[in-house]
Amino acid sequence: MDAQAEKKPVVLSGVQPSGFVTLGNYLGAFKNWKSLQDENDCIYMIANLHAITVRQDPAALKKNTLEGLALVLACGVDPEKSDIFIQSHNPHHAQLSWVLSCYAQFGELSRMTQFKDKSAKYADNINGGLFTYPVLMASDILLYQTDFVPVGIDQKQHVELARTIANRFNGIYSDVFTMPDCILPKQGAKIMSLTDPSKKMSKSDPNPKSYVAVLDDRNTIIKKFKSAMTDSGSGIYRAEDKLGISNLMTIYSAVTGKNDEEIVKEFQNFGYGDFKAAVGETVADTLAPIKARFDEIIADKAYLKEVYTKGNERAMKRSAKTLSKVYKKVGFGI
Ligand code: AQP
């Protein structure tokens, strides 16, 4: 086989260290990071540049960054197989972001749903970074000539914008960037809030009962599921007017791999209360080994440093090639 035929698809994904990681982040994105490692060339980053679009406490951001890294490792990402690094350690992301911001239109950025949502949520701090966030994300993706980006549905629009920017740049300067595609999970691409199943489960929700954090203890997880909002009526099945039950079925399906038919059969004689408790216990059982592994890894700071240092060295070697090509194309290559 020649080298080209052996080349594995490049996968890139990231998680922001903007607090704890929710069950939504886990099921929507990095539950699949481990299984993608064998067939793909994977790059995973702790996206701390993105995190400061919302005001962060510096000490907390530092702590959350290391914890994010430890959690990714606890979920089975193997630093021997994948490049794992901290985004701010590689200056190429910010450098490419400036160039690409000159190839993204104001109108395009104004249409981003996340910008509209976050501007409403953080009305006293609608900063430029919140607006240009998708350009930085495009840079993250395009720097590594990424083929696939595993994300939850909320990030799909940003990956599409990365394609628009890549297409525009390639059209002007000939092929520089690979065109990326999303990978959405079959179940769990949009996990909804436990207290208001019409809204996305989100770590910044002021009501802690609305989300489950991956590192919540068993009792907390079960309690939160038991208090999840359900609908009037009875019966465990998916329907448009049963948003609460449908969300719990999605979570159960994403965690167990069972389909709706199997779930309906399994819980045909259950009331809502017993179903909620069963989902809570299954989620708690799934997350317990991750938490145990996380506790071991976070205690070993030397190991974490080794992982992010080596990961960043490898990542920078790769991103330098793309950045240098871009600089030459736009006329910076003096
Ligand atoms: N509810 C969700 N269901 C499925 N996937 C989700 N993701 C986020 N929420 C859900 C996916 O998680 C990955 C990492 O997300 P992030 O770190 O960029 O944070 P976010 O999307 O900003 O997550 P939150 O919880 O909604 O944070 P806040 O409250 O700060 O806005 C991404 O792939 C995302 O799609």
CSV table of C-alpha atoms and ligand atoms in Angstrom, one decimal:
chain,number,residue,atom,x,y,z
A,1,MET,CA,0.0,0.0,0.0
A,2,ASP,CA,1.3,3.4,-0.7
A,3,ALA,CA,1.4,6.2,1.9
A,4,GLN,CA,-1.7,7.9,0.6
A,5,ALA,CA,-3.8,4.8,0.8
A,6,GLU,CA,-2.7,4.3,4.4
A,7,LYS,CA,-3.6,7.8,5.5
A,8,LYS,CA,-6.4,7.7,8.1
A,9,PRO,CA,-9.1,10.4,8.1
A,10,VAL,CA,-8.3,13.3,10.5
A,11,VAL,CA,-10.8,13.9,13.3
A,12,LEU,CA,-10.7,17.0,15.5
A,13,SER,CA,-12.9,17.9,18.4
A,14,GLY,CA,-12.7,20.0,21.6
A,15,VAL,CA,-14.4,20.7,24.8
A,16,GLN,CA,-14.4,24.1,26.6
A,17,PRO,CA,-13.1,24.2,30.2
A,18,SER,CA,-15.9,26.5,31.1
A,19,GLY,CA,-16.9,24.6,34.3
A,20,PHE,CA,-17.9,21.0,34.6
A,21,VAL,CA,-18.8,18.7,31.8
A,22,THR,CA,-22.4,17.7,31.5
A,23,LEU,CA,-24.1,14.5,30.4
A,24,GLY,CA,-25.0,16.4,27.2
A,25,ASN,CA,-21.4,17.2,26.4
A,26,TYR,CA,-20.5,13.6,27.1
A,27,LEU,CA,-23.2,11.9,25.1
A,28,GLY,CA,-23.2,14.5,22.3
A,29,ALA,CA,-19.5,14.6,21.8
A,30,PHE,CA,-16.8,12.9,23.7
A,31,LYS,CA,-18.4,9.5,24.5
A,32,ASN,CA,-17.4,8.7,20.9
A,33,TRP,CA,-13.8,10.1,21.1
A,34,LYS,CA,-12.4,6.8,22.4
A,35,SER,CA,-14.0,4.6,19.7
A,36,LEU,CA,-12.9,7.0,16.9
A,37,GLN,CA,-9.2,6.5,17.8
A,38,ASP,CA,-8.6,3.2,16.0
A,39,GLU,CA,-9.9,4.1,12.6
A,40,ASN,CA,-8.9,7.8,12.5
A,41,ASP,CA,-6.0,10.1,13.2
A,42,CYS,CA,-7.5,12.0,16.2
A,43,ILE,CA,-6.7,15.4,17.6
A,44,TYR,CA,-8.5,16.5,20.8
A,45,MET,CA,-8.1,19.8,22.5
A,46,ILE,CA,-9.2,21.6,25.6
A,47,ALA,CA,-10.6,24.8,24.1
A,48,ASN,CA,-9.6,27.4,26.6
A,49,LEU,CA,-9.4,30.2,24.0
A,50,HIS,CA,-13.1,29.7,23.3
A,51,ALA,CA,-13.9,29.7,27.0
A,52,ILE,CA,-13.0,33.3,27.6
A,53,THR,CA,-15.7,34.6,25.4
A,54,VAL,CA,-17.6,34.4,28.6
A,55,ARG,CA,-16.0,36.0,31.7
A,56,GLN,CA,-13.9,33.4,33.6
A,57,ASP,CA,-12.2,33.4,37.0
A,58,PRO,CA,-8.5,32.8,36.0
A,59,ALA,CA,-7.8,30.3,38.9
A,60,ALA,CA,-11.0,28.4,38.0
A,61,LEU,CA,-10.2,28.4,34.3
A,62,LYS,CA,-6.7,26.9,35.0
A,63,LYS,CA,-8.2,24.2,37.3
A,64,ASN,CA,-11.0,23.4,34.8
A,65,THR,CA,-8.5,23.1,32.0
A,66,LEU,CA,-6.5,20.4,33.8
A,67,GLU,CA,-9.7,18.7,34.9
A,68,GLY,CA,-11.0,18.8,31.3
A,69,LEU,CA,-7.9,17.1,30.2
A,70,ALA,CA,-8.1,14.5,33.0
A,71,LEU,CA,-11.7,13.8,32.1
A,72,VAL,CA,-10.9,13.3,28.4
A,73,LEU,CA,-8.3,10.7,29.4
A,74,ALA,CA,-10.7,9.1,31.9
A,75,CYS,CA,-13.2,8.6,29.1
A,76,GLY,CA,-10.6,6.4,27.3
A,77,VAL,CA,-8.7,8.8,25.0
A,78,ASP,CA,-5.2,7.4,24.7
A,79,PRO,CA,-2.4,9.9,24.3
A,80,GLU,CA,-0.3,7.2,22.5
A,81,LYS,CA,-3.0,7.1,19.8
A,82,SER,CA,-4.3,10.7,19.7
A,83,ASP,CA,-2.8,14.2,20.0
A,84,ILE,CA,-4.3,15.8,23.1
A,85,PHE,CA,-3.4,19.4,23.9
A,86,ILE,CA,-4.5,22.7,25.4
A,87,GLN,CA,-5.6,25.2,22.7
A,88,SER,CA,-3.8,28.2,24.1
A,89,HIS,CA,-0.5,26.4,24.0
A,90,ASN,CA,-0.5,26.4,20.2
A,91,PRO,CA,-0.4,30.0,19.0
A,92,HIS,CA,-1.3,28.9,15.4
A,93,HIS,CA,-5.0,28.8,16.3
A,94,ALA,CA,-5.1,32.6,17.1
A,95,GLN,CA,-2.8,33.4,14.1
A,96,LEU,CA,-5.0,31.6,11.6
A,97,SER,CA,-8.1,33.0,13.2
A,98,TRP,CA,-7.0,36.5,12.4
A,99,VAL,CA,-6.4,35.6,8.8
A,100,LEU,CA,-9.7,33.7,8.4
A,101,SER,CA,-11.7,36.5,10.1
A,102,CYS,CA,-10.9,38.5,7.0
A,103,TYR,CA,-12.5,35.8,4.9
A,104,ALA,CA,-15.7,35.5,7.0
A,105,GLN,CA,-18.5,37.9,6.4
A,106,PHE,CA,-20.2,40.0,9.1
A,107,GLY,CA,-23.6,38.8,7.9
A,108,GLU,CA,-22.5,35.2,8.2
A,109,LEU,CA,-21.3,35.6,11.7
A,110,SER,CA,-24.4,37.6,12.6
A,111,ARG,CA,-26.6,34.6,11.6
A,112,MET,CA,-25.0,32.2,14.0
A,113,THR,CA,-27.6,30.8,16.4
A,114,GLN,CA,-25.1,30.4,19.3
A,115,PHE,CA,-24.1,34.1,19.0
A,116,LYS,CA,-27.7,35.1,19.2
A,117,ASP,CA,-28.4,32.8,22.2
A,118,LYS,CA,-25.3,33.8,24.1
A,119,SER,CA,-25.8,37.6,23.3
A,120,ALA,CA,-29.2,37.3,25.0
A,121,LYS,CA,-27.8,35.2,27.9
A,122,TYR,CA,-24.7,37.5,28.5
A,123,ALA,CA,-26.3,40.9,27.5
A,124,ASP,CA,-23.8,42.8,29.6
A,125,ASN,CA,-20.8,41.3,27.9
A,126,ILE,CA,-21.4,40.9,24.1
A,127,ASN,CA,-17.8,41.0,23.2
A,128,GLY,CA,-16.0,40.7,19.9
A,129,GLY,CA,-14.8,37.2,20.8
A,130,LEU,CA,-18.3,36.0,21.2
A,131,PHE,CA,-19.0,37.2,17.7
A,132,THR,CA,-15.9,35.8,16.1
A,133,TYR,CA,-16.0,32.5,18.0
A,134,PRO,CA,-17.0,30.5,14.9
A,135,VAL,CA,-13.9,31.9,13.0
A,136,LEU,CA,-11.6,30.5,15.8
A,137,MET,CA,-13.5,27.2,15.6
A,138,ALA,CA,-13.0,27.2,11.8
A,139,SER,CA,-9.3,27.8,12.4
A,140,ASP,CA,-9.1,24.9,14.9
A,141,ILE,CA,-10.6,22.6,12.3
A,142,LEU,CA,-8.8,23.8,9.2
A,143,LEU,CA,-5.4,24.0,10.7
A,144,TYR,CA,-5.2,20.2,10.9
A,145,GLN,CA,-6.7,19.5,7.5
A,146,THR,CA,-9.6,17.9,9.4
A,147,ASP,CA,-12.0,15.5,7.6
A,148,PHE,CA,-14.5,14.9,10.5
A,149,VAL,CA,-15.6,16.9,13.5
A,150,PRO,CA,-17.6,14.9,16.1
A,151,VAL,CA,-20.0,17.4,17.8
A,152,GLY,CA,-23.5,17.8,19.2
A,153,ILE,CA,-26.2,19.4,17.0
A,154,ASP,CA,-25.6,22.8,18.5
A,155,GLN,CA,-22.2,23.0,16.8
A,156,LYS,CA,-23.3,21.9,13.3
A,157,GLN,CA,-23.9,25.4,12.1
A,158,HIS,CA,-20.3,26.3,13.1
A,159,VAL,CA,-18.9,23.4,11.1
A,160,GLU,CA,-20.9,24.5,8.1
A,161,LEU,CA,-19.4,28.0,8.4
A,162,ALA,CA,-15.9,26.5,8.6
A,163,ARG,CA,-16.8,24.8,5.2
A,164,THR,CA,-18.0,28.1,3.8
A,165,ILE,CA,-14.8,29.9,4.9
A,166,ALA,CA,-12.6,27.0,3.5
A,167,ASN,CA,-14.4,27.0,0.3
A,168,ARG,CA,-14.0,30.8,-0.1
A,169,PHE,CA,-10.3,30.6,0.7
A,170,ASN,CA,-9.7,27.6,-1.6
A,171,GLY,CA,-11.6,29.4,-4.4
A,172,ILE,CA,-9.3,32.4,-4.2
A,173,TYR,CA,-5.9,30.6,-3.6
A,174,SER,CA,-6.5,27.1,-4.9
A,175,ASP,CA,-6.8,24.1,-2.6
A,176,VAL,CA,-5.4,24.9,0.8
A,177,PHE,CA,-7.9,23.4,3.2
A,178,THR,CA,-9.6,20.0,3.5
A,179,MET,CA,-13.4,20.3,3.6
A,180,PRO,CA,-14.6,19.1,7.0
A,181,ASP,CA,-17.8,17.2,7.8
A,182,CYS,CA,-19.7,16.8,11.1
A,183,ILE,CA,-20.1,13.5,12.8
A,184,LEU,CA,-23.3,13.6,14.9
A,185,PRO,CA,-24.1,10.7,17.3
A,186,LYS,CA,-27.1,8.6,16.3
A,187,GLN,CA,-28.6,9.1,19.8
A,188,GLY,CA,-27.6,12.0,22.0
A,189,ALA,CA,-26.8,14.8,19.5
A,190,LYS,CA,-29.1,17.1,21.6
A,191,ILE,CA,-29.7,16.1,25.2
A,192,MET,CA,-32.4,18.3,26.7
A,193,SER,CA,-32.6,19.9,30.2
A,194,LEU,CA,-34.0,17.7,32.9
A,195,THR,CA,-36.2,20.5,34.3
A,196,ASP,CA,-37.3,22.0,30.9
A,197,PRO,CA,-37.0,19.4,28.1
A,198,SER,CA,-37.7,22.0,25.5
A,199,LYS,CA,-34.3,23.5,26.2
A,200,LYS,CA,-30.8,22.1,25.6
A,201,MET,CA,-29.0,20.7,28.7
A,202,SER,CA,-26.4,23.3,29.3
A,203,LYS,CA,-23.7,23.8,32.0
A,204,SER,CA,-24.5,27.4,32.3
A,205,ASP,CA,-28.1,26.8,33.3
A,206,PRO,CA,-28.6,28.5,36.7
A,207,ASN,CA,-30.7,25.5,37.9
A,208,PRO,CA,-28.3,22.6,38.8
A,209,LYS,CA,-31.3,20.2,38.7
A,210,SER,CA,-31.5,20.8,34.9
A,211,TYR,CA,-28.2,19.0,34.2
A,212,VAL,CA,-26.2,16.0,35.3
A,213,ALA,CA,-22.5,16.6,35.5
A,214,VAL,CA,-20.3,13.7,34.5
A,215,LEU,CA,-18.5,13.9,37.8
A,216,ASP,CA,-21.7,14.1,40.0
A,217,ASP,CA,-21.8,11.4,42.6
A,218,ARG,CA,-24.2,8.5,42.3
A,219,ASN,CA,-26.9,9.8,44.7
A,220,THR,CA,-26.9,13.2,43.1
A,221,ILE,CA,-27.4,11.7,39.6
A,222,ILE,CA,-30.2,9.5,40.7
A,223,LYS,CA,-31.9,12.3,42.6
A,224,LYS,CA,-31.7,14.6,39.6
A,225,PHE,CA,-33.3,12.0,37.3
A,226,LYS,CA,-36.0,11.3,39.9
A,227,SER,CA,-36.9,15.0,39.9
A,228,ALA,CA,-36.8,15.3,36.1
A,229,MET,CA,-39.8,17.0,34.5
A,230,THR,CA,-42.2,14.5,32.8
A,231,ASP,CA,-45.5,15.0,31.1
A,232,SER,CA,-49.1,14.5,32.0
A,233,GLY,CA,-50.3,11.1,31.1
A,234,SER,CA,-48.7,7.7,31.4
A,235,GLY,CA,-46.7,5.1,29.4
A,236,ILE,CA,-43.1,5.0,28.2
A,237,TYR,CA,-43.0,5.9,24.6
A,238,ARG,CA,-41.7,8.7,22.3
A,239,ALA,CA,-44.1,11.4,21.2
A,240,GLU,CA,-44.1,15.0,20.4
A,241,ASP,CA,-46.2,15.9,23.4
A,242,LYS,CA,-43.9,13.8,25.7
A,243,LEU,CA,-40.7,15.8,25.6
A,244,GLY,CA,-39.6,14.8,29.1
A,245,ILE,CA,-40.1,11.0,28.5
A,246,SER,CA,-38.6,11.3,25.0
A,247,ASN,CA,-35.5,13.0,26.4
A,248,LEU,CA,-35.1,10.3,29.0
A,249,MET,CA,-35.5,7.6,26.3
A,250,THR,CA,-32.8,9.3,24.3
A,251,ILE,CA,-30.4,9.4,27.3
A,252,TYR,CA,-31.2,5.7,28.1
A,253,SER,CA,-30.7,4.8,24.4
A,254,ALA,CA,-27.4,6.7,24.1
A,255,VAL,CA,-26.1,5.0,27.3
A,256,THR,CA,-27.2,1.4,26.6
A,257,GLY,CA,-27.3,1.3,22.8
A,258,LYS,CA,-30.9,0.0,22.9
A,259,ASN,CA,-33.4,1.3,20.4
A,260,ASP,CA,-36.9,2.8,21.1
A,261,GLU,CA,-38.7,-0.5,20.4
A,262,GLU,CA,-36.5,-2.3,23.0
A,263,ILE,CA,-36.9,0.5,25.5
A,264,VAL,CA,-40.7,0.6,25.2
A,265,LYS,CA,-40.9,-3.2,25.7
A,266,GLU,CA,-38.5,-3.1,28.7
A,267,PHE,CA,-40.5,-0.5,30.4
A,268,GLN,CA,-44.1,-1.3,29.3
A,269,ASN,CA,-45.3,-1.9,32.9
A,270,PHE,CA,-43.4,1.0,34.4
A,271,GLY,CA,-44.8,4.2,35.8
A,272,TYR,CA,-42.9,7.5,35.2
A,273,GLY,CA,-41.3,7.4,38.7
A,274,ASP,CA,-39.8,4.0,38.3
A,275,PHE,CA,-38.7,4.7,34.7
A,276,LYS,CA,-36.9,7.9,35.9
A,277,ALA,CA,-35.2,6.0,38.7
A,278,ALA,CA,-34.1,3.2,36.3
A,279,VAL,CA,-32.6,5.7,33.8
A,280,GLY,CA,-30.8,7.5,36.7
A,281,GLU,CA,-29.3,4.3,38.0
A,282,THR,CA,-28.1,3.2,34.5
A,283,VAL,CA,-26.5,6.6,33.9
A,284,ALA,CA,-24.9,6.5,37.4
A,285,ASP,CA,-23.5,3.0,36.6
A,286,THR,CA,-22.1,4.2,33.3
A,287,LEU,CA,-20.4,7.3,34.8
A,288,ALA,CA,-19.0,5.7,38.0
A,289,PRO,CA,-15.9,4.1,36.4
A,290,ILE,CA,-15.2,7.4,34.5
A,291,LYS,CA,-15.2,9.3,37.8
A,292,ALA,CA,-13.0,6.7,39.5
A,293,ARG,CA,-10.5,6.9,36.7
A,294,PHE,CA,-10.7,10.7,36.7
A,295,ASP,CA,-9.8,10.8,40.4
A,296,GLU,CA,-6.7,8.8,39.8
A,297,ILE,CA,-5.6,10.9,36.8
A,298,ILE,CA,-6.2,14.3,38.3
A,299,ALA,CA,-3.9,13.4,41.2
A,300,ASP,CA,-1.0,12.8,38.8
A,301,LYS,CA,0.0,16.3,37.7
A,302,ALA,CA,3.3,15.2,36.2
A,303,TYR,CA,1.5,12.7,33.9
A,304,LEU,CA,-0.9,15.4,32.8
A,305,LYS,CA,1.9,17.8,32.0
A,306,GLU,CA,3.7,15.1,30.0
A,307,VAL,CA,0.5,14.4,28.0
A,308,TYR,CA,-0.3,18.0,27.1
A,309,THR,CA,3.4,18.9,26.4
A,310,LYS,CA,3.9,16.0,24.0
A,311,GLY,CA,0.4,16.4,22.5
A,312,ASN,CA,1.1,20.1,21.8
A,313,GLU,CA,4.5,19.4,20.2
A,314,ARG,CA,2.9,17.0,17.8
A,315,ALA,CA,-0.1,19.3,17.1
A,316,MET,CA,2.1,22.3,16.5
A,317,LYS,CA,4.2,20.4,13.9
A,318,ARG,CA,1.1,19.7,12.0
A,319,SER,CA,-0.6,23.1,12.3
A,320,ALA,CA,2.7,24.9,11.3
A,321,LYS,CA,2.5,23.3,7.9
A,322,THR,CA,-1.0,24.7,7.2
A,323,LEU,CA,-0.2,28.1,8.7
A,324,SER,CA,2.9,28.5,6.6
A,325,LYS,CA,1.0,27.6,3.5
A,326,VAL,CA,-1.7,30.1,4.3
A,327,TYR,CA,0.8,32.9,5.0
A,328,LYS,CA,2.5,32.3,1.7
A,329,LYS,CA,-0.8,32.3,-0.2
A,330,VAL,CA,-1.9,35.6,1.3
A,331,GLY,CA,1.4,37.3,0.8
A,332,PHE,CA,3.1,37.1,4.2
A,333,GLY,CA,5.8,34.8,3.1
A,334,ILE,CA,8.7,37.2,2.9
B,1,AQP,N1,-27.1,19.2,25.5
B,1,AQP,C1,-26.2,18.7,24.6
B,1,AQP,N2,-26.5,17.6,23.9
B,1,AQP,C2,-25.6,17.1,23.1
B,1,AQP,N3,-24.3,17.6,22.9
B,1,AQP,C3,-24.0,18.7,23.5
B,1,AQP,N4,-22.9,19.5,23.5
B,1,AQP,C4,-23.1,20.6,24.4
B,1,AQP,N5,-24.3,20.5,24.9
B,1,AQP,C5,-24.9,19.4,24.4
B,1,AQP,C6,-21.7,19.2,22.7
B,1,AQP,O1,-20.6,19.1,23.7
B,1,AQP,C7,-19.4,19.5,23.0
B,1,AQP,C8,-18.6,20.4,23.9
B,1,AQP,O2,-19.3,21.6,24.1
B,1,AQP,P1,-18.6,22.9,24.6
B,1,AQP,O3,-17.6,22.6,25.6
B,1,AQP,O4,-18.2,23.7,23.4
B,1,AQP,O5,-19.7,23.6,25.4
B,1,AQP,P2,-21.1,24.1,24.9
B,1,AQP,O6,-21.6,23.6,23.6
B,1,AQP,O7,-21.1,25.6,25.0
B,1,AQP,O8,-21.9,23.3,26.1
B,1,AQP,P3,-22.9,23.9,27.1
B,1,AQP,O9,-23.1,22.9,28.1
B,1,AQP,O10,-24.1,24.3,26.3
B,1,AQP,O11,-22.2,25.2,27.7
B,1,AQP,P4,-22.7,26.6,27.9
B,1,AQP,O12,-23.8,26.5,28.9
B,1,AQP,O13,-21.6,27.4,28.4
B,1,AQP,O14,-23.2,27.1,26.6
B,1,AQP,C9,-19.8,20.1,21.7
B,1,AQP,O15,-19.6,19.2,20.6
B,1,AQP,C10,-21.3,20.4,21.8
B,1,AQP,O16,-22.0,20.2,20.6
